[in-house]
Every structure is written in C-alpha cells, then in structure tokens.
Amino acid sequence: MKKQLLLFSLLVVTATGYAQNTKKTSGNPLFPGWYADPEGIIFNSKPHGNQYWIYPTFSAPYKDQVFMDAFSSKDLVSWTKHAKVLDTLNIKWAKKALWAPSIIEKDKKYYMFFGANDIQSDNESGGIGVAVSDKPEGPFKDYLGKPLIDKFHNGAQPIDQFVFKDKDGQYYLYYGGWKHCNVAKLKNDFTGFIPFEDGKIFKEITPDSYVEGPFMFIRNGKYYFMWSEGGWTGPDYSVAYAIANSPFGPFKRIGKILQQDPRVATGAGHHSVIQVPEKDQWYIVYHRRPLTETDGNHRVTCVDLMTFDAKGMINPVIITREGVKSQPLK
Ligand code: FUB
C-alpha cells in the first residue's frame, strides 16, 4: 500500500514539474484570487534584486480589506504568494479599505504607502499611511503611528498613493481620488513633507479626465505620468497618460493606452509599470474583470507588454490571456 502511495506521489511530482517547465508564458491572471491596483517593482538590493514583486489590493468588500498579500517571481511566469505582508492588526488607526500599496526601498528598508478607511470627509479618521519592514515580504509595521495625509487637499481624497524617486534622489508622493491629483515633496525620512517654494505642501497636477491611480516613470529623460479614468466597478475603467519635462508637469493628456477588450476582459485599469533593468523592455501590470462578471470586486491581476513608438509615445496595450514570456532577471 505504502509503495503504491509513493509511486503515485512521484508521478504527481513529475507531472507537476513537467507542467511547470513547459509553461511558456505567465498566463493572465498571473495568480489566483481577487486582487486589484497592483504595484509591480524590482528592488535594487540583493538578494531581492533578482525578483519581480507585485503588491496588490485584496479586492473584497471594504470591511474585509484588512490585510495585503504580496507576490514574488523570478521570471514573471511562476509566482509565490506572501500572505498578509500588511495587516491592520499592526496599524491601530486602519480599520478597513486597505488600498493600493506603493512600495519603495531606501537605506535597506522597505516602505509601503497605503490607503485606509476610504474617508469621505475631514471629520473621519484614516487616509494615507506608511508601513516599514526589513524585507519585501514583511511583516510591515506602522511607521508613523498615524496617517501621513488624513485630510482632503485641493479636493483630492487621500487614497491611491504612488511614491516616486526623481533623478536627483528627491522622493515625491503622487496621490488622489475623487478626480483630483496632488504631488507633495517627501522629507528624506518619509515622516512628512517639505513645502514647495510657494509655501504650499500639496500641488495640484490633475490632468484632463483623471480619476485616480497615478503612476510615474522616467524614460529617456522624460516624465511619463499615467492615471486611471472611468469608474473602477464598470467596464470602461482605463488608463491614460501624459509626457512632461518635469515631475510637476504640465501633464497634457495624450490618450488612453489600456482599456477593455470585449474579447478578453473589461475594466482594465489601475496599473503600474516595470522596466527590466538596463533594457528598454517594459511591462504593464494592471487589474481587469473577467468577461460577463458583474461583481465590482472581481478584479484580477494581469501583465502585458508595454511598448513605445519611435517618437516615445506609448503604443496601445494589447491585453491578452497568454500574458508574457519568461523573463528571468540577472
Ligand atoms: O481597490 C480600491 C480602489 O479601487 C482603488 O483605490 C481605486 O483606484 C480603485 O482601483
């Protein structure tokens, strides 16, 4: 009996190994589960520098959004889940609606900026917080003991943060829901902000049709600013972008580059971008909703190629079921 069991197990292991070895593309979604607002990143420091990481929102009713999982991969094809890297048990002011993590590595620490509580006015408790860990897989602990931003400024709901390191080493926080986007200059230790020359802390940079989910990257010295448009529970959710010469814009909308494809999925939006180090090779990581699905929370995390034309414009993304080919990092 025991021998039979052993033989059966060997066959299963062999079959699984074979299946993994022959998986040529990532497939979409990248991993099982309802996950939205994915931030994809490659960290600089060893031993984590040879991996892709994705930090998404756990997509569920707000009251159940009390933790965040992360995912890592060596090749974009096989992914490992890291459960509950952030948990509201470790953040006394965060009660629900943990949203849209944005992560950055600095001085051997990992800082995660997150939204919590979905505040509707300045009278409610919550907003954007910061958590810190020694490792990308957490556990992340509350860094400030209170939100970093807990009020509306320039009409922007304090959600959907993105932390950006500029060419000169300065860190900025782009954020905002309710169709307004602000940028603020972070203090070097991320405990607060440095006012701009005009004395203001929150500079509004909202482009046309902006709704939420800002993201920034630099290519060939230009600032590519991207954001989500439409309503996240509907099919028209999408991503548009602008190009500027400065991190403050002006951000003149160029057009949409990610949206639903009625043959593949709806509601494609709230994305991030990964560049393969030292290569002009780019991926867009985003969420979308399976065709015919009507539950707003049924959002899944996907990856597809992002390419540019000869003038540096982003080509419209082709959303796929296959995903992308294996791309191991050095
Ligand atoms: O996942 C919660 C919210 O949905 C995000 O903060 C928005 O950007 C939208 O994707």
Coordinates of C-alpha atoms and ligand atoms in Angstrom, one line a residue:
M1 CA 0.0 0.0 0.0
K2 CA 2.8 2.4 1.0
K3 CA 4.7 1.6 -2.2
Q4 CA 1.7 2.4 -4.3
L5 CA 1.3 5.8 -2.5
L6 CA 5.0 6.6 -3.1
L7 CA 4.7 5.8 -6.8
F8 CA 1.5 7.9 -7.1
S9 CA 3.3 10.8 -5.3
L10 CA 6.3 10.5 -7.6
L11 CA 4.0 10.6 -10.6
V12 CA 2.2 13.7 -9.4
V13 CA 5.5 15.5 -8.6
T14 CA 6.9 14.5 -12.0
A15 CA 3.7 15.6 -13.7
T16 CA 3.7 18.9 -11.8
G17 CA 7.4 19.6 -12.6
Y18 CA 6.8 18.8 -16.2
A19 CA 3.8 21.2 -16.3
Q20 CA 5.8 24.0 -14.7
N21 CA 8.8 23.5 -17.0
T22 CA 6.6 23.6 -20.1
K23 CA 4.7 26.8 -19.1
K24 CA 5.9 29.2 -21.7
T25 CA 4.0 32.3 -20.7
S26 CA 2.7 33.8 -17.5
G27 CA -0.9 33.5 -18.4
N28 CA -3.4 36.1 -17.2
P29 CA -4.4 36.4 -14.4
L30 CA -0.9 36.0 -13.0
F31 CA -2.1 34.2 -9.8
P32 CA -5.4 33.1 -8.4
G33 CA -7.6 35.3 -6.2
W34 CA -9.3 38.7 -6.5
Y35 CA -6.5 41.3 -6.5
A36 CA -6.6 44.9 -7.8
D37 CA -4.4 48.0 -8.1
P38 CA -1.2 46.0 -8.5
E39 CA 2.1 47.7 -8.0
G40 CA 4.9 45.8 -9.7
I41 CA 8.5 46.5 -8.8
I42 CA 12.1 45.1 -9.0
F43 CA 14.1 46.1 -5.9
N44 CA 17.7 47.2 -6.2
S45 CA 19.4 45.3 -3.4
K46 CA 20.5 41.7 -3.3
P47 CA 19.1 39.2 -2.5
H48 CA 15.8 40.7 -3.6
G49 CA 17.1 42.3 -6.8
N50 CA 16.7 39.3 -9.0
Q51 CA 12.9 39.1 -8.4
Y52 CA 9.8 40.7 -9.6
W53 CA 7.4 41.7 -6.8
I54 CA 3.7 42.6 -7.0
Y55 CA 1.8 44.3 -4.2
P56 CA -2.0 44.5 -4.9
T57 CA -5.1 45.4 -3.1
F58 CA -7.1 42.5 -1.8
S59 CA -10.3 43.0 -3.7
A60 CA -13.3 42.4 -1.4
P61 CA -16.0 44.3 0.5
Y62 CA -14.3 47.2 2.3
K63 CA -14.9 45.7 5.7
D64 CA -12.9 42.6 4.6
Q65 CA -10.0 44.6 3.2
V66 CA -7.9 44.4 6.4
F67 CA -4.7 42.9 5.0
M68 CA -2.5 42.8 2.0
D69 CA -0.8 39.9 0.3
A70 CA 2.3 40.2 -1.9
F71 CA 3.6 38.0 -4.8
S72 CA 7.2 37.4 -6.0
S73 CA 8.6 35.8 -9.1
K74 CA 12.0 35.1 -10.6
D75 CA 10.7 35.0 -14.2
L76 CA 7.2 36.6 -14.4
V77 CA 5.8 33.1 -15.0
S78 CA 5.8 31.3 -11.6
W79 CA 4.6 33.3 -8.7
T80 CA 4.9 32.8 -4.9
K81 CA 2.3 34.2 -2.6
H82 CA 3.4 36.0 0.6
A83 CA 0.3 36.1 2.8
K84 CA -0.6 39.2 4.9
V85 CA 2.5 41.2 4.5
L86 CA 0.5 44.1 5.9
D87 CA -2.3 43.5 8.4
T88 CA -4.5 46.1 10.1
L89 CA -3.7 44.3 13.4
N90 CA -0.4 46.2 13.1
I91 CA -1.9 49.7 12.3
K92 CA -4.2 50.8 15.1
W93 CA -5.9 53.6 13.0
A94 CA -6.6 51.5 9.9
K95 CA -9.9 49.6 10.1
K96 CA -11.0 48.7 6.6
A97 CA -10.4 49.5 2.9
L98 CA -6.7 48.9 2.8
W99 CA -5.9 50.1 -0.8
A100 CA -3.4 50.5 -3.5
P101 CA 0.0 49.8 -1.9
S102 CA 3.0 51.6 -3.3
I103 CA 6.4 50.4 -2.2
I104 CA 10.0 51.7 -2.2
E105 CA 13.3 50.5 -1.0
K106 CA 15.5 53.0 0.9
D107 CA 18.6 52.5 3.1
K108 CA 17.9 48.7 3.4
K109 CA 14.3 49.2 4.5
Y110 CA 11.1 48.8 2.5
Y111 CA 8.5 51.4 2.9
M112 CA 4.9 50.7 1.9
F113 CA 2.5 53.6 1.4
F114 CA -1.1 52.6 1.6
G115 CA -4.7 54.0 1.8
A116 CA -7.0 53.0 4.6
N117 CA -10.6 53.6 5.7
D118 CA -11.9 55.3 2.5
I119 CA -12.5 58.6 4.3
Q120 CA -15.4 60.7 2.9
S121 CA -14.6 63.9 4.8
D122 CA -12.0 65.6 7.0
N123 CA -14.1 64.5 10.0
E124 CA -13.3 60.9 9.5
S125 CA -10.2 59.0 10.6
G126 CA -7.9 57.5 8.0
G127 CA -6.2 58.4 4.8
I128 CA -2.7 57.6 3.5
G129 CA -0.3 55.8 5.9
V130 CA 3.3 54.4 5.7
A131 CA 4.5 51.0 6.9
V132 CA 8.0 49.7 7.1
S133 CA 9.8 46.4 7.0
D134 CA 13.3 45.0 6.7
K135 CA 12.2 42.6 4.0
P136 CA 9.9 42.9 0.9
E137 CA 7.8 40.0 2.3
G138 CA 7.1 41.9 5.5
P139 CA 5.8 41.9 8.1
F140 CA 5.2 45.7 7.6
K141 CA 4.6 47.7 10.7
D142 CA 3.1 51.2 11.1
Y143 CA 5.9 53.7 10.6
L144 CA 4.2 56.9 11.9
G145 CA 1.5 55.6 14.3
K146 CA -0.9 57.9 12.4
P147 CA -1.7 58.7 8.8
L148 CA 0.8 60.7 6.7
I149 CA -2.2 62.5 5.0
D150 CA -5.5 62.5 6.7
K151 CA -7.4 65.4 5.1
F152 CA -8.7 66.4 1.7
H153 CA -6.4 68.9 -0.1
N154 CA -7.4 70.5 -3.4
G155 CA -10.4 68.2 -3.4
A156 CA -8.3 65.0 -3.6
Q157 CA -9.4 62.1 -1.4
P158 CA -6.3 60.8 0.3
I159 CA -6.0 57.4 -1.5
D160 CA -4.1 55.9 -4.4
Q161 CA -0.6 57.0 -3.5
F162 CA 2.5 56.4 -5.6
V163 CA 5.9 57.1 -4.2
F164 CA 8.4 58.2 -6.9
K165 CA 12.2 58.8 -6.7
D166 CA 13.3 61.5 -9.0
K167 CA 16.6 61.7 -10.9
D168 CA 18.1 63.9 -8.3
G169 CA 17.2 61.5 -5.4
Q170 CA 14.2 63.5 -4.2
Y171 CA 11.1 61.4 -3.3
Y172 CA 7.6 62.6 -4.2
L173 CA 4.2 61.3 -3.3
Y174 CA 1.6 61.5 -6.1
Y175 CA -1.9 60.6 -4.9
G176 CA -5.6 61.3 -5.1
G177 CA -9.0 60.1 -5.7
W178 CA -12.3 61.9 -6.5
K179 CA -10.8 63.2 -9.8
H180 CA -8.0 65.3 -8.2
C181 CA -4.3 64.5 -8.1
N182 CA -1.7 66.2 -5.9
V183 CA 2.1 65.9 -5.7
A184 CA 4.0 66.5 -2.5
K185 CA 7.7 66.6 -1.7
L186 CA 8.5 63.9 0.9
K187 CA 11.0 64.5 3.7
N188 CA 14.0 62.2 3.3
D189 CA 12.8 60.1 6.2
F190 CA 9.2 59.9 5.0
T191 CA 7.8 61.4 8.2
G192 CA 6.2 64.3 6.4
F193 CA 6.6 66.8 3.6
I194 CA 8.8 69.7 2.6
P195 CA 6.8 72.8 1.4
F196 CA 7.4 73.9 -2.2
E197 CA 8.9 77.4 -2.9
D198 CA 5.4 79.0 -2.8
G199 CA 4.9 77.6 0.8
K200 CA 2.3 75.0 -0.3
I201 CA 2.6 71.4 0.5
F202 CA 0.1 69.9 -1.9
K203 CA 0.5 70.9 -5.5
E204 CA -2.5 70.0 -7.7
I205 CA -1.4 68.5 -11.1
T206 CA -4.7 66.9 -12.2
P207 CA -4.7 66.1 -15.9
D208 CA -7.9 66.1 -18.1
S209 CA -10.2 63.1 -17.3
Y210 CA -8.1 62.0 -14.3
V211 CA -10.0 59.9 -11.8
E212 CA -7.4 58.1 -9.6
G213 CA -4.5 55.7 -9.6
P214 CA -1.5 57.9 -10.5
F215 CA 1.8 56.4 -11.7
M216 CA 5.1 58.0 -12.9
F217 CA 8.2 56.7 -14.6
I218 CA 11.1 58.1 -16.5
R219 CA 12.2 57.1 -20.0
N220 CA 14.9 58.8 -22.0
G221 CA 14.8 61.7 -19.5
K222 CA 11.1 62.4 -20.0
Y223 CA 8.5 62.0 -17.2
Y224 CA 5.6 59.7 -18.2
F225 CA 2.7 60.4 -15.9
M226 CA -0.2 57.9 -16.0
W227 CA -3.6 57.5 -14.3
S228 CA -6.9 55.7 -14.4
E229 CA -10.1 57.1 -15.9
G230 CA -13.8 55.9 -15.6
G231 CA -15.4 54.1 -12.6
W232 CA -13.5 51.2 -11.2
T233 CA -16.6 49.0 -10.9
G234 CA -17.6 49.4 -14.5
P235 CA -16.3 48.1 -17.9
D236 CA -14.9 51.5 -19.0
Y237 CA -12.2 51.8 -16.4
S238 CA -8.9 52.5 -18.3
V239 CA -5.5 54.1 -18.2
A240 CA -4.3 57.3 -20.0
Y241 CA -1.0 59.2 -19.9
A242 CA 0.9 62.4 -20.5
I243 CA 4.6 63.2 -21.0
A244 CA 6.4 66.1 -19.4
N245 CA 9.8 67.6 -18.8
S246 CA 9.3 68.0 -15.1
P247 CA 7.8 65.9 -12.3
F248 CA 5.3 68.7 -11.8
G249 CA 4.0 68.7 -15.4
P250 CA 2.2 70.3 -17.1
F251 CA 0.6 66.9 -17.9
K252 CA -1.3 67.3 -21.1
R253 CA -3.3 64.2 -21.8
I254 CA -2.1 62.3 -24.8
G255 CA -4.6 59.4 -24.8
K256 CA -5.7 56.0 -23.5
I257 CA -3.3 53.2 -23.6
L258 CA -5.0 50.5 -21.6
Q259 CA -8.7 49.6 -21.7
Q260 CA -11.2 46.7 -22.0
D261 CA -11.2 44.4 -24.9
P262 CA -14.6 42.7 -25.4
R263 CA -12.9 39.5 -26.5
V264 CA -10.7 39.3 -23.4
A265 CA -11.8 41.3 -20.3
T266 CA -13.4 44.5 -19.1
G267 CA -12.4 47.3 -16.7
A268 CA -8.7 47.2 -17.3
G269 CA -7.0 49.9 -15.2
H270 CA -5.2 50.9 -12.0
H271 CA -1.8 49.8 -13.2
S272 CA 1.9 50.1 -12.6
V273 CA 4.9 49.7 -14.9
I274 CA 8.0 47.5 -14.6
Q275 CA 11.2 48.1 -16.6
V276 CA 13.7 45.3 -17.0
P277 CA 16.9 46.8 -15.5
E278 CA 19.2 48.3 -18.2
K279 CA 16.9 47.3 -21.0
D280 CA 14.3 49.2 -23.0
Q281 CA 11.8 46.4 -22.1
W282 CA 8.6 47.3 -20.2
Y283 CA 5.7 45.6 -18.7
I284 CA 2.3 47.0 -17.6
V285 CA 0.8 45.3 -14.5
Y286 CA -2.9 46.0 -14.1
H287 CA -6.2 44.6 -13.0
R288 CA -9.2 43.7 -15.1
R289 CA -12.5 42.0 -14.7
P290 CA -13.4 38.7 -16.4
L291 CA -16.0 38.9 -19.2
T292 CA -19.6 38.7 -18.1
E293 CA -18.6 39.3 -14.4
T294 CA -20.8 41.9 -12.7
D295 CA -19.4 41.9 -9.2
G296 CA -17.3 45.1 -9.0
N297 CA -14.8 43.4 -6.7
H298 CA -14.0 40.6 -9.1
R299 CA -10.7 42.1 -10.3
V300 CA -7.7 40.0 -11.2
T301 CA -4.0 41.0 -11.6
C302 CA -2.5 40.7 -15.1
V303 CA 0.6 41.6 -17.0
D304 CA 1.2 42.5 -20.7
L305 CA 3.9 44.1 -22.7
M306 CA 4.1 47.9 -22.9
T307 CA 5.9 49.3 -26.0
F308 CA 6.8 52.7 -27.4
D309 CA 6.8 54.1 -30.9
A310 CA 9.8 55.9 -32.5
K311 CA 8.7 59.2 -31.0
G312 CA 8.4 57.8 -27.5
M313 CA 4.6 57.6 -27.4
I314 CA 3.2 54.6 -25.6
N315 CA 1.5 52.1 -28.0
P316 CA -1.9 50.9 -27.0
V317 CA -1.5 47.8 -24.9
I318 CA -2.9 44.6 -26.3
I319 CA -4.5 42.8 -23.3
T320 CA -4.0 39.0 -23.5
R321 CA -4.9 35.7 -21.9
E322 CA -1.4 34.4 -22.5
G323 CA 0.4 37.2 -20.6
V324 CA 4.2 37.5 -21.2
K325 CA 7.1 35.2 -21.8
S326 CA 9.5 34.1 -19.2
Q327 CA 12.0 36.9 -18.4
P328 CA 14.4 35.8 -15.7
L329 CA 16.4 38.6 -14.1
K330 CA 20.2 38.6 -13.7
Ligands
FUB1 O1 -9.2 49.0 -4.9 C1 -9.9 50.1 -4.3 C2 -10.0 51.2 -5.2 O2 -10.4 50.8 -6.5 C3 -8.7 51.9 -5.6 O3 -8.1 52.7 -4.6 C4 -9.1 52.6 -6.8 O4 -8.0 53.1 -7.5 C5 -9.8 51.5 -7.5 O5 -9.0 50.7 -8.2

